[in-house]
Amino acid sequence: MTYQRKVGTYYDHNRAHILARANAVYARKCLRRGAEKIASVPPEKRDAFWSKVLIGPLDSCWPWLGEKRKKGYGKYQGESAQRVAWEDAMKKRFPVGLLGTHSCDNPPCCNPLHVLPATHEENQAASARKGRRKGERSAHARLTRDQIGWARVEHARGQRVTDIARALGVTQPHVSNILAGRVWKDSS
């Protein structure tokens, strides 16, 4: 079936070839992880889904053009667009209990080769390895680098840890962990 609409650098009639190739490459990776084979995404859902993905070459990101969640991840009928893409390309359900982590660090990407099933711990380790969980860049950071520097200077001047914590609006154990180097290790 040939379509008139151009999607990325490929026409829609090449979609099956691209997905088949992505499936072959990714299936080998997933089988090594022990992913079980179940059902694929229903055909009526498939066409509606892929019409919202800008498909390009296999090695590039395929951005989701539809609705997105707060952090930019694709959302399709209440599900993760990346998971739906992965399930459709791999012809099996996403492994239960695993997250979809991006090798490309591009939240709207739906290229099944860029979505990797991983545990929460593996996802967090990858995030730390890529420098996304350090200091102010951490999603859970309560303080800035300047505040950490101020706390260290004040402590060196003899200020009590509880007074520093109160001034910063955090707990005393949190300030103690910062001063001991257990957290914020890279900001001296």
Tab-separated table of C-alpha atoms in Angstrom:
chain	number	residue	atom	x	y	z
A	1	MET	CA	0.000	0.000	0.000
A	2	THR	CA	1.483	3.343	-1.021
A	3	TYR	CA	0.638	6.604	0.699
A	4	GLN	CA	1.069	10.114	-0.662
A	5	ARG	CA	2.150	11.567	2.679
A	6	LYS	CA	5.896	11.684	3.294
A	7	VAL	CA	7.050	10.739	6.793
A	8	GLY	CA	10.624	11.736	7.639
A	9	THR	CA	12.940	10.633	4.860
A	10	TYR	CA	10.912	7.510	4.010
A	11	TYR	CA	7.479	6.997	2.516
A	12	ASP	CA	4.954	5.070	4.564
A	13	HIS	CA	5.221	2.020	2.298
A	14	ASN	CA	8.797	1.522	3.611
A	15	ARG	CA	7.559	1.387	7.216
A	16	ALA	CA	7.181	-2.411	7.225
A	17	HIS	CA	10.768	-2.874	6.020
A	18	ILE	CA	12.130	-0.460	8.648
A	19	LEU	CA	10.184	-2.076	11.474
A	20	ALA	CA	11.126	-5.583	10.366
A	21	ARG	CA	14.808	-4.638	10.414
A	22	ALA	CA	14.426	-2.938	13.808
A	23	ASN	CA	12.641	-6.049	15.070
A	24	ALA	CA	15.452	-8.355	13.986
A	25	VAL	CA	18.185	-6.271	15.619
A	26	TYR	CA	16.270	-5.649	18.819
A	27	ALA	CA	14.900	-9.158	19.190
A	28	ARG	CA	18.454	-10.474	19.590
A	29	LYS	CA	19.123	-8.001	22.404
A	30	CYS	CA	15.837	-8.794	24.152
A	31	LEU	CA	16.256	-12.544	23.901
A	32	ARG	CA	19.587	-12.211	25.688
A	33	ARG	CA	17.680	-10.495	28.532
A	34	GLY	CA	15.124	-13.323	28.717
A	35	ALA	CA	12.068	-11.415	27.498
A	36	GLU	CA	9.190	-13.800	26.881
A	37	LYS	CA	7.222	-13.773	23.652
A	38	ILE	CA	3.555	-12.813	23.971
A	39	ALA	CA	1.089	-11.011	21.687
A	40	SER	CA	1.785	-8.032	19.415
A	41	VAL	CA	-0.105	-4.734	19.262
A	42	PRO	CA	-3.498	-5.102	17.495
A	43	PRO	CA	-3.485	-4.001	13.817
A	44	GLU	CA	-6.223	-1.381	14.302
A	45	LYS	CA	-4.070	0.298	16.959
A	46	ARG	CA	-0.901	-0.007	14.853
A	47	ASP	CA	-1.886	2.315	11.984
A	48	ALA	CA	-3.276	5.004	14.272
A	49	PHE	CA	-0.154	4.820	16.396
A	50	TRP	CA	2.502	4.960	13.659
A	51	SER	CA	0.749	7.910	11.995
A	52	LYS	CA	1.937	9.967	14.997
A	53	VAL	CA	5.608	8.983	14.683
A	54	LEU	CA	8.045	10.776	12.393
A	55	ILE	CA	9.971	7.750	11.103
A	56	GLY	CA	13.472	8.286	9.764
A	57	PRO	CA	16.625	6.206	9.316
A	58	LEU	CA	17.173	3.334	11.767
A	59	ASP	CA	20.038	5.069	13.545
A	60	SER	CA	18.127	8.322	14.159
A	61	CYS	CA	15.419	9.259	16.649
A	62	TRP	CA	11.787	8.890	15.617
A	63	PRO	CA	9.991	11.660	17.502
A	64	TRP	CA	6.462	11.214	18.808
A	65	LEU	CA	4.174	13.880	17.315
A	66	GLY	CA	1.133	13.173	19.457
A	67	GLU	CA	0.254	13.968	23.059
A	68	LYS	CA	3.165	14.105	25.504
A	69	ARG	CA	3.540	13.729	29.253
A	70	LYS	CA	5.133	16.408	31.480
A	71	LYS	CA	8.721	15.377	30.825
A	72	GLY	CA	8.248	15.017	27.067
A	73	TYR	CA	7.593	11.264	26.828
A	74	GLY	CA	4.983	10.199	24.297
A	75	LYS	CA	1.520	9.221	25.498
A	76	TYR	CA	-0.824	7.091	23.410
A	77	GLN	CA	-4.251	6.070	24.759
A	78	GLY	CA	-2.956	6.200	28.330
A	79	GLU	CA	0.111	4.111	27.534
A	80	SER	CA	3.734	5.007	26.944
A	81	ALA	CA	4.225	5.639	23.226
A	82	GLN	CA	7.736	4.198	23.481
A	83	ARG	CA	6.406	0.932	24.907
A	84	VAL	CA	3.739	0.683	22.199
A	85	ALA	CA	6.445	1.233	19.538
A	86	TRP	CA	8.658	-1.397	21.117
A	87	GLU	CA	5.822	-3.935	21.442
A	88	ASP	CA	4.711	-3.415	17.848
A	89	ALA	CA	8.213	-3.746	16.432
A	90	MET	CA	9.176	-6.728	18.621
A	91	LYS	CA	5.786	-8.475	18.257
A	92	LYS	CA	5.625	-9.155	22.007
A	93	ARG	CA	4.580	-7.478	25.218
A	94	PHE	CA	7.049	-5.285	27.048
A	95	PRO	CA	8.640	-7.357	29.841
A	96	VAL	CA	6.608	-7.065	33.035
A	97	GLY	CA	8.319	-5.122	35.798
A	98	LEU	CA	10.812	-3.399	33.513
A	99	LEU	CA	10.998	0.235	32.454
A	100	GLY	CA	11.649	1.539	28.974
A	101	THR	CA	14.920	3.444	29.080
A	102	HIS	CA	16.215	5.478	26.129
A	103	SER	CA	19.712	4.911	24.786
A	104	CYS	CA	19.398	8.248	22.945
A	105	ASP	CA	18.231	10.348	25.950
A	106	ASN	CA	15.478	11.851	23.783
A	107	PRO	CA	12.143	11.455	25.666
A	108	PRO	CA	9.820	11.696	22.619
A	109	CYS	CA	11.839	9.116	20.614
A	110	CYS	CA	9.828	6.039	19.563
A	111	ASN	CA	12.571	4.237	17.611
A	112	PRO	CA	12.366	0.673	19.006
A	113	LEU	CA	16.147	0.372	18.704
A	114	HIS	CA	16.529	3.252	21.160
A	115	VAL	CA	14.107	1.875	23.797
A	116	LEU	CA	15.705	-0.681	26.095
A	117	PRO	CA	13.873	-2.747	28.725
A	118	ALA	CA	15.656	-2.141	32.042
A	119	THR	CA	15.070	-2.429	35.762
A	120	HIS	CA	14.656	0.713	37.841
A	121	GLU	CA	18.199	0.237	39.179
A	122	GLU	CA	19.648	-0.096	35.657
A	123	ASN	CA	17.757	3.030	34.564
A	124	GLN	CA	19.070	5.003	37.551
A	125	ALA	CA	22.637	3.762	36.965
A	126	ALA	CA	22.458	4.779	33.290
A	127	SER	CA	21.141	8.185	34.304
A	128	ALA	CA	24.011	8.670	36.760
A	129	ARG	CA	26.553	7.436	34.199
A	130	LYS	CA	25.302	10.059	31.753
A	131	GLY	CA	25.548	12.799	34.375
A	132	ARG	CA	21.826	13.474	34.704
A	133	ARG	CA	21.538	12.729	38.420
A	134	LYS	CA	24.287	14.876	39.856
A	135	GLY	CA	23.840	18.027	41.856
A	136	GLU	CA	21.279	20.523	40.615
A	137	ARG	CA	20.503	18.372	37.550
A	138	SER	CA	18.980	15.685	39.742
A	139	ALA	CA	15.208	15.664	39.716
A	140	HIS	CA	15.312	15.415	43.517
A	141	ALA	CA	17.811	18.222	44.200
A	142	ARG	CA	16.649	20.477	47.016
A	143	LEU	CA	19.645	22.800	47.004
A	144	THR	CA	21.795	24.635	44.463
A	145	ARG	CA	25.552	24.453	44.093
A	146	ASP	CA	25.830	27.956	45.590
A	147	GLN	CA	23.861	26.897	48.670
A	148	ILE	CA	26.127	23.873	49.134
A	149	GLY	CA	29.198	26.121	48.937
A	150	TRP	CA	27.636	28.512	51.453
A	151	ALA	CA	26.876	25.633	53.851
A	152	ARG	CA	30.470	24.387	53.683
A	153	VAL	CA	31.883	27.877	54.306
A	154	GLU	CA	29.531	28.486	57.238
A	155	HIS	CA	30.397	25.123	58.771
A	156	ALA	CA	34.115	25.879	58.416
A	157	ARG	CA	33.477	29.180	60.269
A	158	GLY	CA	31.986	27.225	63.163
A	159	GLN	CA	28.269	27.519	62.399
A	160	ARG	CA	26.171	24.656	63.839
A	161	VAL	CA	24.772	22.089	61.390
A	162	THR	CA	21.232	22.566	62.736
A	163	ASP	CA	21.432	26.330	62.120
A	164	ILE	CA	22.686	25.768	58.562
A	165	ALA	CA	19.897	23.245	57.923
A	166	ARG	CA	17.261	25.652	59.268
A	167	ALA	CA	18.594	28.484	57.058
A	168	LEU	CA	18.488	26.246	53.965
A	169	GLY	CA	15.092	24.726	54.758
A	170	VAL	CA	16.342	21.137	54.839
A	171	THR	CA	16.911	18.581	57.591
A	172	GLN	CA	19.987	18.382	59.785
A	173	PRO	CA	20.876	14.859	58.551
A	174	HIS	CA	20.787	16.132	54.951
A	175	VAL	CA	23.299	18.896	55.767
A	176	SER	CA	25.429	16.388	57.708
A	177	ASN	CA	25.495	14.086	54.662
A	178	ILE	CA	26.564	17.007	52.450
A	179	LEU	CA	29.355	18.058	54.822
A	180	ALA	CA	30.532	14.434	55.186
A	181	GLY	CA	30.656	14.056	51.378
A	182	ARG	CA	28.015	11.330	51.179
A	183	VAL	CA	25.893	13.495	48.859
A	184	TRP	CA	26.918	16.382	46.572
A	185	LYS	CA	30.381	14.827	46.281
A	186	ASP	CA	31.292	16.716	43.117
A	187	SER	CA	30.707	20.251	44.489
A	188	SER	CA	33.597	21.252	46.714
